[in-house]
Short mmCIF file of C-alpha atoms in Angstrom, two decimals:
data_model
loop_
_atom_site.label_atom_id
_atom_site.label_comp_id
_atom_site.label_asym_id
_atom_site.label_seq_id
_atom_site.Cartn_x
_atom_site.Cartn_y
_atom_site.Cartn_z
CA UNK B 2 107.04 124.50 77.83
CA UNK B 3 109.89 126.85 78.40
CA UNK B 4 113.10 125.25 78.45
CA UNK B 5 114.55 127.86 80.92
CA UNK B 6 112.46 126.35 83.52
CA UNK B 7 113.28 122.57 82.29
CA UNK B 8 117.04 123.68 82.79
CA UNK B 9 116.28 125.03 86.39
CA UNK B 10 114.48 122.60 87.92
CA UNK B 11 117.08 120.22 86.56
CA UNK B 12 119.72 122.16 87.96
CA UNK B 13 118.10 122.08 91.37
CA UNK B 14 117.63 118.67 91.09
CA UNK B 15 121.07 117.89 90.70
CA UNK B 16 122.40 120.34 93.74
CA UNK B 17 119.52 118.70 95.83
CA UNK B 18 121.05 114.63 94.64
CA UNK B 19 124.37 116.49 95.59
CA UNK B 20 122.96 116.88 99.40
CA UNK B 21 122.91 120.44 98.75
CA UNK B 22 120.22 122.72 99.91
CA UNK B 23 117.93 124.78 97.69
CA UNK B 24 115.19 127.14 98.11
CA UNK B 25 111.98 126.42 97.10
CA UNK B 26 108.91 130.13 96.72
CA UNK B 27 105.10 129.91 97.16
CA UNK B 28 103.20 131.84 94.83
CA UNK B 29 102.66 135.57 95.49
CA UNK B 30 98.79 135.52 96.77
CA UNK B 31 99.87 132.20 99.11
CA UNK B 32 102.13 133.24 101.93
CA UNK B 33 104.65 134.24 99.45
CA UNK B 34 107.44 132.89 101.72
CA UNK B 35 110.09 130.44 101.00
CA UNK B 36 111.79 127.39 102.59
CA UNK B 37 115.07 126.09 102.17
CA UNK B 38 115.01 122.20 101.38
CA UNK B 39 116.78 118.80 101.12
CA UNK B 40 116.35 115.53 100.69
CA UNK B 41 115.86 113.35 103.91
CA UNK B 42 118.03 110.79 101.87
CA UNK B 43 121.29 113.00 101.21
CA UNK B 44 120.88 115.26 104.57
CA UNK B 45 124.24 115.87 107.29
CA UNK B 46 124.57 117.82 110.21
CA UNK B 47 125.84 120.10 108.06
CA UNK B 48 123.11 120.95 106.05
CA UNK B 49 121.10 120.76 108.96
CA UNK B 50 123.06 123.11 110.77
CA UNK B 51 123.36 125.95 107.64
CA UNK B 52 119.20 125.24 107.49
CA UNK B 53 118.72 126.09 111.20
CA UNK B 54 120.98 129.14 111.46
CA UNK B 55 120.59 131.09 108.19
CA UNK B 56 116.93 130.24 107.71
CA UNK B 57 116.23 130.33 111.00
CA UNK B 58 112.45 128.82 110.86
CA UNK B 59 110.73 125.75 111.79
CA UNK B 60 112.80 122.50 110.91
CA UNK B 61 109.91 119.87 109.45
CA UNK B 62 110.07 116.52 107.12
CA UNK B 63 107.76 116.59 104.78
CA UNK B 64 106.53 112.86 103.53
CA UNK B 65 104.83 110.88 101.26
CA UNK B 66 101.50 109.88 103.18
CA UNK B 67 102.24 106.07 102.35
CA UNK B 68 105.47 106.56 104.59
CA UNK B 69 103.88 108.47 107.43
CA UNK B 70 101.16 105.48 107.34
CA UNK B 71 104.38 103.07 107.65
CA UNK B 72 105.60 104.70 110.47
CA UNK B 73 101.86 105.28 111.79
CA UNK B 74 101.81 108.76 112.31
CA UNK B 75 99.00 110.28 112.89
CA UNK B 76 97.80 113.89 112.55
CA UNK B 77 98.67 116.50 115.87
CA UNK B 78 95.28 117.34 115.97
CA UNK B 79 92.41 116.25 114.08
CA UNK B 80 90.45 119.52 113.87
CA UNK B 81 93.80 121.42 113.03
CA UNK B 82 92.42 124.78 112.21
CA UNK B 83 96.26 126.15 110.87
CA UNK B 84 95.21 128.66 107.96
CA UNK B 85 97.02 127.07 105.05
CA UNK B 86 96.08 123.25 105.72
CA UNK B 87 99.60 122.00 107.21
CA UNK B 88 99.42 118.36 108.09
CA UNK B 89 101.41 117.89 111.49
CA UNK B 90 101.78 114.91 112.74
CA UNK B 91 103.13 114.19 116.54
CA UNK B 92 106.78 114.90 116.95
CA UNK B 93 109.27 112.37 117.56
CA UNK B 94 113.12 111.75 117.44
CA UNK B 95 115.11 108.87 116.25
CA UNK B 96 116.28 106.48 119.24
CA UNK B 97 119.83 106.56 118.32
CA UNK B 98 119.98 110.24 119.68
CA UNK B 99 120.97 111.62 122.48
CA UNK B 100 118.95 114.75 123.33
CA UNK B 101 117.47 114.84 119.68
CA UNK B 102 117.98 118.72 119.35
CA UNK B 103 121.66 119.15 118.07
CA UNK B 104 122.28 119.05 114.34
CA UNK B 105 123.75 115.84 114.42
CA UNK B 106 121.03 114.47 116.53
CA UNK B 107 118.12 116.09 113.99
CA UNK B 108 120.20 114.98 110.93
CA UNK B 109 119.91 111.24 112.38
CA UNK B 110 116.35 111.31 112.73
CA UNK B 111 115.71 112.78 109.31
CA UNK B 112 118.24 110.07 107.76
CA UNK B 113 116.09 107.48 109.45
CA UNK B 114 112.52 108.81 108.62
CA UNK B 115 113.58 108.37 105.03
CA UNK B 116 114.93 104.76 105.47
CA UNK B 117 112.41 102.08 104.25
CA UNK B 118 112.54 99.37 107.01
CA UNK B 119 111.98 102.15 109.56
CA UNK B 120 109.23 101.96 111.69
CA UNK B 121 107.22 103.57 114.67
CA UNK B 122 109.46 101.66 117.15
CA UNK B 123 112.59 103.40 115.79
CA UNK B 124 111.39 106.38 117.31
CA UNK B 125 110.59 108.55 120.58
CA UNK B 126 107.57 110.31 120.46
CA UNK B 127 107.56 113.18 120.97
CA UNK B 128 110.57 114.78 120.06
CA UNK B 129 112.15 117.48 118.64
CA UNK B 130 111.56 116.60 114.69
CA UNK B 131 108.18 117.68 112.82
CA UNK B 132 106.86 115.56 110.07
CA UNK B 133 104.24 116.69 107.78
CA UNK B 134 102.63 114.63 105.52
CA UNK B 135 102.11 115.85 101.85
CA UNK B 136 98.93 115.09 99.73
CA UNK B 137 99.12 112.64 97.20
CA UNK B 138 98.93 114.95 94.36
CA UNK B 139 102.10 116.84 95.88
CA UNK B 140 101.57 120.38 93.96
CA UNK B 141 98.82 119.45 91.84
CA UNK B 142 96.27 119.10 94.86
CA UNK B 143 98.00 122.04 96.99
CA UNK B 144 100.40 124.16 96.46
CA UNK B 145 102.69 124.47 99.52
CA UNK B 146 105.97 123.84 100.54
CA UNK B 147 105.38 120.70 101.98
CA UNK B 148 104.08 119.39 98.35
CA UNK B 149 106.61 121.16 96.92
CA UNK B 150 109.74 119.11 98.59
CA UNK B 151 108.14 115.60 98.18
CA UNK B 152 107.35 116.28 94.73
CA UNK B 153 110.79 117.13 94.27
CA UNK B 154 112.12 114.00 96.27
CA UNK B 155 109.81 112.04 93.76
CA UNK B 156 111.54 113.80 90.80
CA UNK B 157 115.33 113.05 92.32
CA UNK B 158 114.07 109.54 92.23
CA UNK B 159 114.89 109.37 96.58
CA UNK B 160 112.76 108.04 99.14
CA UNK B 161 109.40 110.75 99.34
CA UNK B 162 110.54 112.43 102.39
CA UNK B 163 112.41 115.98 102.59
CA UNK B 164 113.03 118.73 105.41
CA UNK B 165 112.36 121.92 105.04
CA UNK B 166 112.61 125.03 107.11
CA UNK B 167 110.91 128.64 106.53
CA UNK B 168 113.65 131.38 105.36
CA UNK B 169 113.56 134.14 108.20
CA UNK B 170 116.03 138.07 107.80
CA UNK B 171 118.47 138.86 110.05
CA UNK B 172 115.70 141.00 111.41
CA UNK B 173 113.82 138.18 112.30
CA UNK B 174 110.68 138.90 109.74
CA UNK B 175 109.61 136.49 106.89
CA UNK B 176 111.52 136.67 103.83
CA UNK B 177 109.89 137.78 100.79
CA UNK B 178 110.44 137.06 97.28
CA UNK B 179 112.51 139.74 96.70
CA UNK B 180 114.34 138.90 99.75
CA UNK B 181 114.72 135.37 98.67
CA UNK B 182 116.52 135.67 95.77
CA UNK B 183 119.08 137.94 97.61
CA UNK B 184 119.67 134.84 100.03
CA UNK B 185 120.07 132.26 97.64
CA UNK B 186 122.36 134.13 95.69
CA UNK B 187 124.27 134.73 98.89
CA UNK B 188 124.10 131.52 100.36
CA UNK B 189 125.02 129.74 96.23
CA UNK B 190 121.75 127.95 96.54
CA UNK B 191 119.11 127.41 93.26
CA UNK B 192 115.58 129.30 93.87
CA UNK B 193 112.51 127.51 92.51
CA UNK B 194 108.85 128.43 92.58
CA UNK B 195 106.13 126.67 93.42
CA UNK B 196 104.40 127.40 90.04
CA UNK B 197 107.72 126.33 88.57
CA UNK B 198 107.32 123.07 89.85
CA UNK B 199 104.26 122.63 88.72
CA UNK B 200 105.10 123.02 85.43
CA UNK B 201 108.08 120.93 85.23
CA UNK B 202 105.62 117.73 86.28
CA UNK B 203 103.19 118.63 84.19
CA UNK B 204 105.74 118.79 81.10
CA UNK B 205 107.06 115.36 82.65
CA UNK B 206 103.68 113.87 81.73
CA UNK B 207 103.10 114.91 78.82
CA UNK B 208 106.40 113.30 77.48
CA UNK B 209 105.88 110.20 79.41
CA UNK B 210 102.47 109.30 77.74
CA UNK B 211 102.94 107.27 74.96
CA UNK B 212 100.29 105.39 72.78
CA UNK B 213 100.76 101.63 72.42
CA UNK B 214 98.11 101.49 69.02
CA UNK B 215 95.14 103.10 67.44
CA UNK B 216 92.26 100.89 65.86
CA UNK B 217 88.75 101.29 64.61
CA UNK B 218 85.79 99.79 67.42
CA UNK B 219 82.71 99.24 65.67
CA UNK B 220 80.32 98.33 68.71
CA UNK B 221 76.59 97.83 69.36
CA UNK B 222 76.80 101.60 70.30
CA UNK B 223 78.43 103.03 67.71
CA UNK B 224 81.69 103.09 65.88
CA UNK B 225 84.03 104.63 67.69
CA UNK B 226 88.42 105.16 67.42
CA UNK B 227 90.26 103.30 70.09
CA UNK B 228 93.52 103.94 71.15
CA UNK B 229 95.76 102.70 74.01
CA UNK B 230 97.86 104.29 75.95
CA UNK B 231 100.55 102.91 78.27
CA UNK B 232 100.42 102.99 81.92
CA UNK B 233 103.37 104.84 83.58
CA UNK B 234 102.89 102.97 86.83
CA UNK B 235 102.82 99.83 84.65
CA UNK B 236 99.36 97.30 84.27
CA UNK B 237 96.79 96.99 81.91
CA UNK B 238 96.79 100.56 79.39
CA UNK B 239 94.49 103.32 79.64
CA UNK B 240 91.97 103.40 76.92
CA UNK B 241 90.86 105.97 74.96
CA UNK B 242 87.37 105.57 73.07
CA UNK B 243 86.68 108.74 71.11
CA UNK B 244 84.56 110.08 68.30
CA UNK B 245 85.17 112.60 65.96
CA UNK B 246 87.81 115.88 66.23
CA UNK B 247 88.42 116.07 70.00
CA UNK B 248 90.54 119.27 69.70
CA UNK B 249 88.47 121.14 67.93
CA UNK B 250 84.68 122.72 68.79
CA UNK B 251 82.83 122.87 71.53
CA UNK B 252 83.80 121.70 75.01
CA UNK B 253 83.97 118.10 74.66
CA UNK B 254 81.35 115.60 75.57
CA UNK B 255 83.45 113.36 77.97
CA UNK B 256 83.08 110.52 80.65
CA UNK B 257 86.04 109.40 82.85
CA UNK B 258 84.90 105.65 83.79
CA UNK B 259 86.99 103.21 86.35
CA UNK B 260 87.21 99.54 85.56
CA UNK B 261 84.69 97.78 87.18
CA UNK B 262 84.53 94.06 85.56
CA UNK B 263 81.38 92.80 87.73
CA UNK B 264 79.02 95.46 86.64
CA UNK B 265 81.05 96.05 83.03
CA UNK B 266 81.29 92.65 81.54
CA UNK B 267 78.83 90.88 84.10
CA UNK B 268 75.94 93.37 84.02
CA UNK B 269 76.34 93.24 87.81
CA UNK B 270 73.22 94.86 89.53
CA UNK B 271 75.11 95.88 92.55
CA UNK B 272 76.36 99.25 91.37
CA UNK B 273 75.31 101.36 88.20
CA UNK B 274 79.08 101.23 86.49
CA UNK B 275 77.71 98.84 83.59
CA UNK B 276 74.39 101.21 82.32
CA UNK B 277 76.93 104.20 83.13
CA UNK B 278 79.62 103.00 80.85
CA UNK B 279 76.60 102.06 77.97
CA UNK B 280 74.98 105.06 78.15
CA UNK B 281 78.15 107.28 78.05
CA UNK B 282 79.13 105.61 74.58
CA UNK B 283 75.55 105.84 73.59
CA UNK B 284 75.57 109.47 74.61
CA UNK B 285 78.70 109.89 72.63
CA UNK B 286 77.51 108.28 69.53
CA UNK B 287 74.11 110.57 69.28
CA UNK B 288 76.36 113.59 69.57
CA UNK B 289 78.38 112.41 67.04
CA UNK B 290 82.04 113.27 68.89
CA UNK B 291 83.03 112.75 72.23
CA UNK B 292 85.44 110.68 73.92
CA UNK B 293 85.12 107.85 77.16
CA UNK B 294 88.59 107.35 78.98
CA UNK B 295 88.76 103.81 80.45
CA UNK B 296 90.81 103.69 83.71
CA UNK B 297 91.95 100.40 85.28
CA UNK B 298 91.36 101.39 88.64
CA UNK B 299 88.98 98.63 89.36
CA UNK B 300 87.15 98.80 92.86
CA UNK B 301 87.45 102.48 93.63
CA UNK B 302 91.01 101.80 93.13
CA UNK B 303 91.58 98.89 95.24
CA UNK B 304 91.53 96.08 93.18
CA UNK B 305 89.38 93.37 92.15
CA UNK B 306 90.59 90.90 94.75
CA UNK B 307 89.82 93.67 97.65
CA UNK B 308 86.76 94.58 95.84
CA UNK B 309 84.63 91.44 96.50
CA UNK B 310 86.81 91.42 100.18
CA UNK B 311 84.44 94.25 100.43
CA UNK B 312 81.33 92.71 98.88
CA UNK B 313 81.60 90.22 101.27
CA UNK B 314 81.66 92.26 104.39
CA UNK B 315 78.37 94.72 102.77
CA UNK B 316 76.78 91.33 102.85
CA UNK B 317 77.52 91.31 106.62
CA UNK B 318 75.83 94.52 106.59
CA UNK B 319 78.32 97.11 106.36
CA UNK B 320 78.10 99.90 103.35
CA UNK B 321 80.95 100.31 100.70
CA UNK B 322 82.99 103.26 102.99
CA UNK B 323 82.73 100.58 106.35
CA UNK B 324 83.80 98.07 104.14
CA UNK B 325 86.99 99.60 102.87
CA UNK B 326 87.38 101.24 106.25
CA UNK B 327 87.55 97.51 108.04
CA UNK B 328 89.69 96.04 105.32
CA UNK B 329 92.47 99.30 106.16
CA UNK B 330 91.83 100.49 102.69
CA UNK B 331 91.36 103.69 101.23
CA UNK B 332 87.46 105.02 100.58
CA UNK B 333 88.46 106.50 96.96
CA UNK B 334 91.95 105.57 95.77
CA UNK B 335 91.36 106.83 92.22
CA UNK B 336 93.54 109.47 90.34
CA UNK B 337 92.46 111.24 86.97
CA UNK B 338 96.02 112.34 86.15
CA UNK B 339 96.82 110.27 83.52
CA UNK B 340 93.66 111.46 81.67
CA UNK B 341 93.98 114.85 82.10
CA UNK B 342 97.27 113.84 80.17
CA UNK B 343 95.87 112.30 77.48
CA UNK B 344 93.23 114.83 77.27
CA UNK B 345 95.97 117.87 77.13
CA UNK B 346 97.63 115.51 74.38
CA UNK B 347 94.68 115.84 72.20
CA UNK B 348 94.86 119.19 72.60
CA UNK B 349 91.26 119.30 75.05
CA UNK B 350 91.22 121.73 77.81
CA UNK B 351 87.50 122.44 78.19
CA UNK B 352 84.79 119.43 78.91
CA UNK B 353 81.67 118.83 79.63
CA UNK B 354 82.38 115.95 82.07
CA UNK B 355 79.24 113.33 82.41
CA UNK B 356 79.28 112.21 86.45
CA UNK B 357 77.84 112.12 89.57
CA UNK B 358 80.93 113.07 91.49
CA UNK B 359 82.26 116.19 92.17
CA UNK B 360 86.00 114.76 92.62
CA UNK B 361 86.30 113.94 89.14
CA UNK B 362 85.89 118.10 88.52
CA UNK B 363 87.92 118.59 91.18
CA UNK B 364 90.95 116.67 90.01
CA UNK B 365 90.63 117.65 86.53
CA UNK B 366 90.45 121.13 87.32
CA UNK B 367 93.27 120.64 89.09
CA UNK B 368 95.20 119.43 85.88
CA UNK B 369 94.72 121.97 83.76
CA UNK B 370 91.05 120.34 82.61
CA UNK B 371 88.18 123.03 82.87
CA UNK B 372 84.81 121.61 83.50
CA UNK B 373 82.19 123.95 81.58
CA UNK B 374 79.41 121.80 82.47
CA UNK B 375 78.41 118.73 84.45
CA UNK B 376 75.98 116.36 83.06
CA UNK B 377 74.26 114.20 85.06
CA UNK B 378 74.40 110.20 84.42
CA UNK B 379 72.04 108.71 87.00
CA UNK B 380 71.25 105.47 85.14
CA UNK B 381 70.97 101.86 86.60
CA UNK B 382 69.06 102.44 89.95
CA UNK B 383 68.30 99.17 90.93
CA UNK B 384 66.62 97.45 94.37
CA UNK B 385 69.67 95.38 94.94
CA UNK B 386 72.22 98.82 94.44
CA UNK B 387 70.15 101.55 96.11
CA UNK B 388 71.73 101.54 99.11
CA UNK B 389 74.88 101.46 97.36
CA UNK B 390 74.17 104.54 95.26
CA UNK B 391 72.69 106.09 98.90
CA UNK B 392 75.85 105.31 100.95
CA UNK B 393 78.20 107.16 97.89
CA UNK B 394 75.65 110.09 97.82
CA UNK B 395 75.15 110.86 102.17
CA UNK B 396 79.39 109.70 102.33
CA UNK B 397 81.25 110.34 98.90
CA UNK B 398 79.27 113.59 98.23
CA UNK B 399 77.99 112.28 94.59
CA UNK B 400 75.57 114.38 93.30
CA UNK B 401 72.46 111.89 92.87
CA UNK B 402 68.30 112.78 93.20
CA UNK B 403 67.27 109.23 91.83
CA UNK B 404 68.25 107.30 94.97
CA UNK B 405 66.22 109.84 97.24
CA UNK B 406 67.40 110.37 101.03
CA UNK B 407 68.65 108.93 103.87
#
């Protein structure tokens, strides 16, 4: 990692803490445009003010989505057909303004959108303030502006909520990067990149995984290595079980596998997770290196608790994605981050990924992991899971021939 851009983003980081505004660059092939941005936590009508009239574009808040859920916003349109994905929500204004549009007025709505007991009542709608919500990934899962400032609200360690406004010349055209740099330099404001970003948080996790301890698992499967890693959102550790050199040869044989206790340890029959994980290892052992990472995201990444909430309801006759959906809880919580970590730390950055879903290539990819090949691991098919396995392939998009059609 280059320490140059360690020591920028730092620097940004602490202007930004300051209540300072900085300017943030998408990449060259994007729109290659820039924003200024603050945090929603540290902003004044003053900073709102120097945003609006010298860069002259489109004042927004972009938040986490687990605040714009808090404050129920919901998306301006639901087909939006905007070229680069923007998620507006409806506009609204803080009910301690006055007309909402004056600096002061904007600045009070902003302070309030990032305050944690606010909530949809706080606030006319609509109004004069645009809040975008960010995806979950920030700049991992897309690489705009909007990602960009909650990502660095996240990093400052503030509520996940920024504003942002595009960076127009005098001559009213989009500033490019060339331009950009002549404005920050004239306005005493850091410049950041997009791509900059990007790696700063990925050279944040790879110093915040650490491994708890590394022992020998001889198993009915195979002997394998085990090692543990610790969880940086806290919980039970990640778990690596691995066989032979990881870093070196061919792509690696590899299967990311969620907790799932009832079909893991049970042998429940009402999903495939228990022959997945078993076959995996035995996969693993014939090909004599290979590695399984065991995520605790139990239930899709809701929880055992909510999990058999939902197993209850399927008996009522709704399918896994109605279930969820009823119980206000999301279809597919899970996040591969933390292994693409641990697989970067072991020096892997080619697989050849055993699933059914095409998310799990789609987030690695999106970490640095290449996917050279996807191996199919339709194992399990039972009577009493079929329409399980049916509902994930005709809703979730998994890639599975076994369970046949609809």
């Amino acid at each position: 990692m280059d320490t140059k851009i360690i020591e920028k983003v730092d620097r940004a980081l602490t202007e930004l803490k300051a209540g300072n505004l900085i300017i943030v660059a998408d990449s060259l092939d994007r729109e290659a445009e820039g924003d200024m941005v603050g945090l929603a936590e540290k902003v004044s009508p003053e900073t709102v003010n120097k945003m609006v009239t010298r860069a002259r574009g489109l004042l927004c808040v972009p938040m986490a989505v687990e605040i714009a859920n808090r404050l129920e916003l919901k998306p301006m349109l639901e087909n939006s057909s905007d070229a680069f994905g923007t998620a507006f929500t409806s506009t609204l204004d803080a009910k301690s303004t006055t007309t909402g549009i004056s600096a002061f007025d904007r600045a009070k709505t902003i302070k309030r959108l990032a305050d944690p007991n606010s909530t949809w009542d706080d606030f006319y709608h609509p109004g004069h303030i645009f809040p975008l919500i960010a995806r979950p990934d920030g700049v991992f899962e897309r690489q705009g502006h909007t990602e960009a400032a909650v990502d660095l609200a996240k990093l400052a360690g503030v509520a996940p909520v920024a504003y942002i406004c595009e960076v127009l010349k005098k001559n009213g055209k989009m500033a490019r990067r060339k331009d950009l740099k002549a404005i920050a330099e004239g306005n005493g404001m850091s410049l950041l990149t997009i791509d900059e970003i990007i790696a700063y948080r990925k050279y944040q996790q790879n110093q915040a995984i650490q491994t708890i301890t590394s022992v020998k698992l001889p198993t009915k499967y195979g002997t394998f290595q085990l090692e543990a890693f610790d969880n940086p959102d806290g919980g039970e550790p990640t778990l690596l079980i691995s066989k032979g050199d990881l870093a070196t040869g061919d792509p690696l044989l590899k299967r990311l596998h969620s907790e799932c206790l009832t079909g893991d340890v049970f042998g429940s029959k009402r999903c495939d997770c228990g022959p997945q994980l078993e076959e995996a290892l035995r996969r693993i052992e014939r090909n004599g290196r290979g590695a399984l990472i065991y995520l605790r995201q139990e239930g899709r990444g809701i929880g055992l608790a909510n999990k058999l909430r939902a197993y209850a309801l399927q008996e009522q006759g709704l399918d896994t994605v109605q279930a969820n959906q009823h119980l206000g809880l999301p279809i597919d919580d899970r996040n591969y981050q933390i292994a693409a970590t641990i697989l970067k730390s072991k020096g892997v950055s080619e697989v050849r990924l055993m699933t059914n879903n095409p998310d799990k290539i789609q987030q690695l990819d999106g970490y640095g992991i290449k996917t050279v090949e996807r191996i199919p691991l339709e194992v399990g098919l039972t009577s009493e899971n079929q329409h399980y396995l049916l509902t994930k392939k005709n809703k979730l998009n998994h890639l599975l021939k076994e369970v046949g059609n609809a």
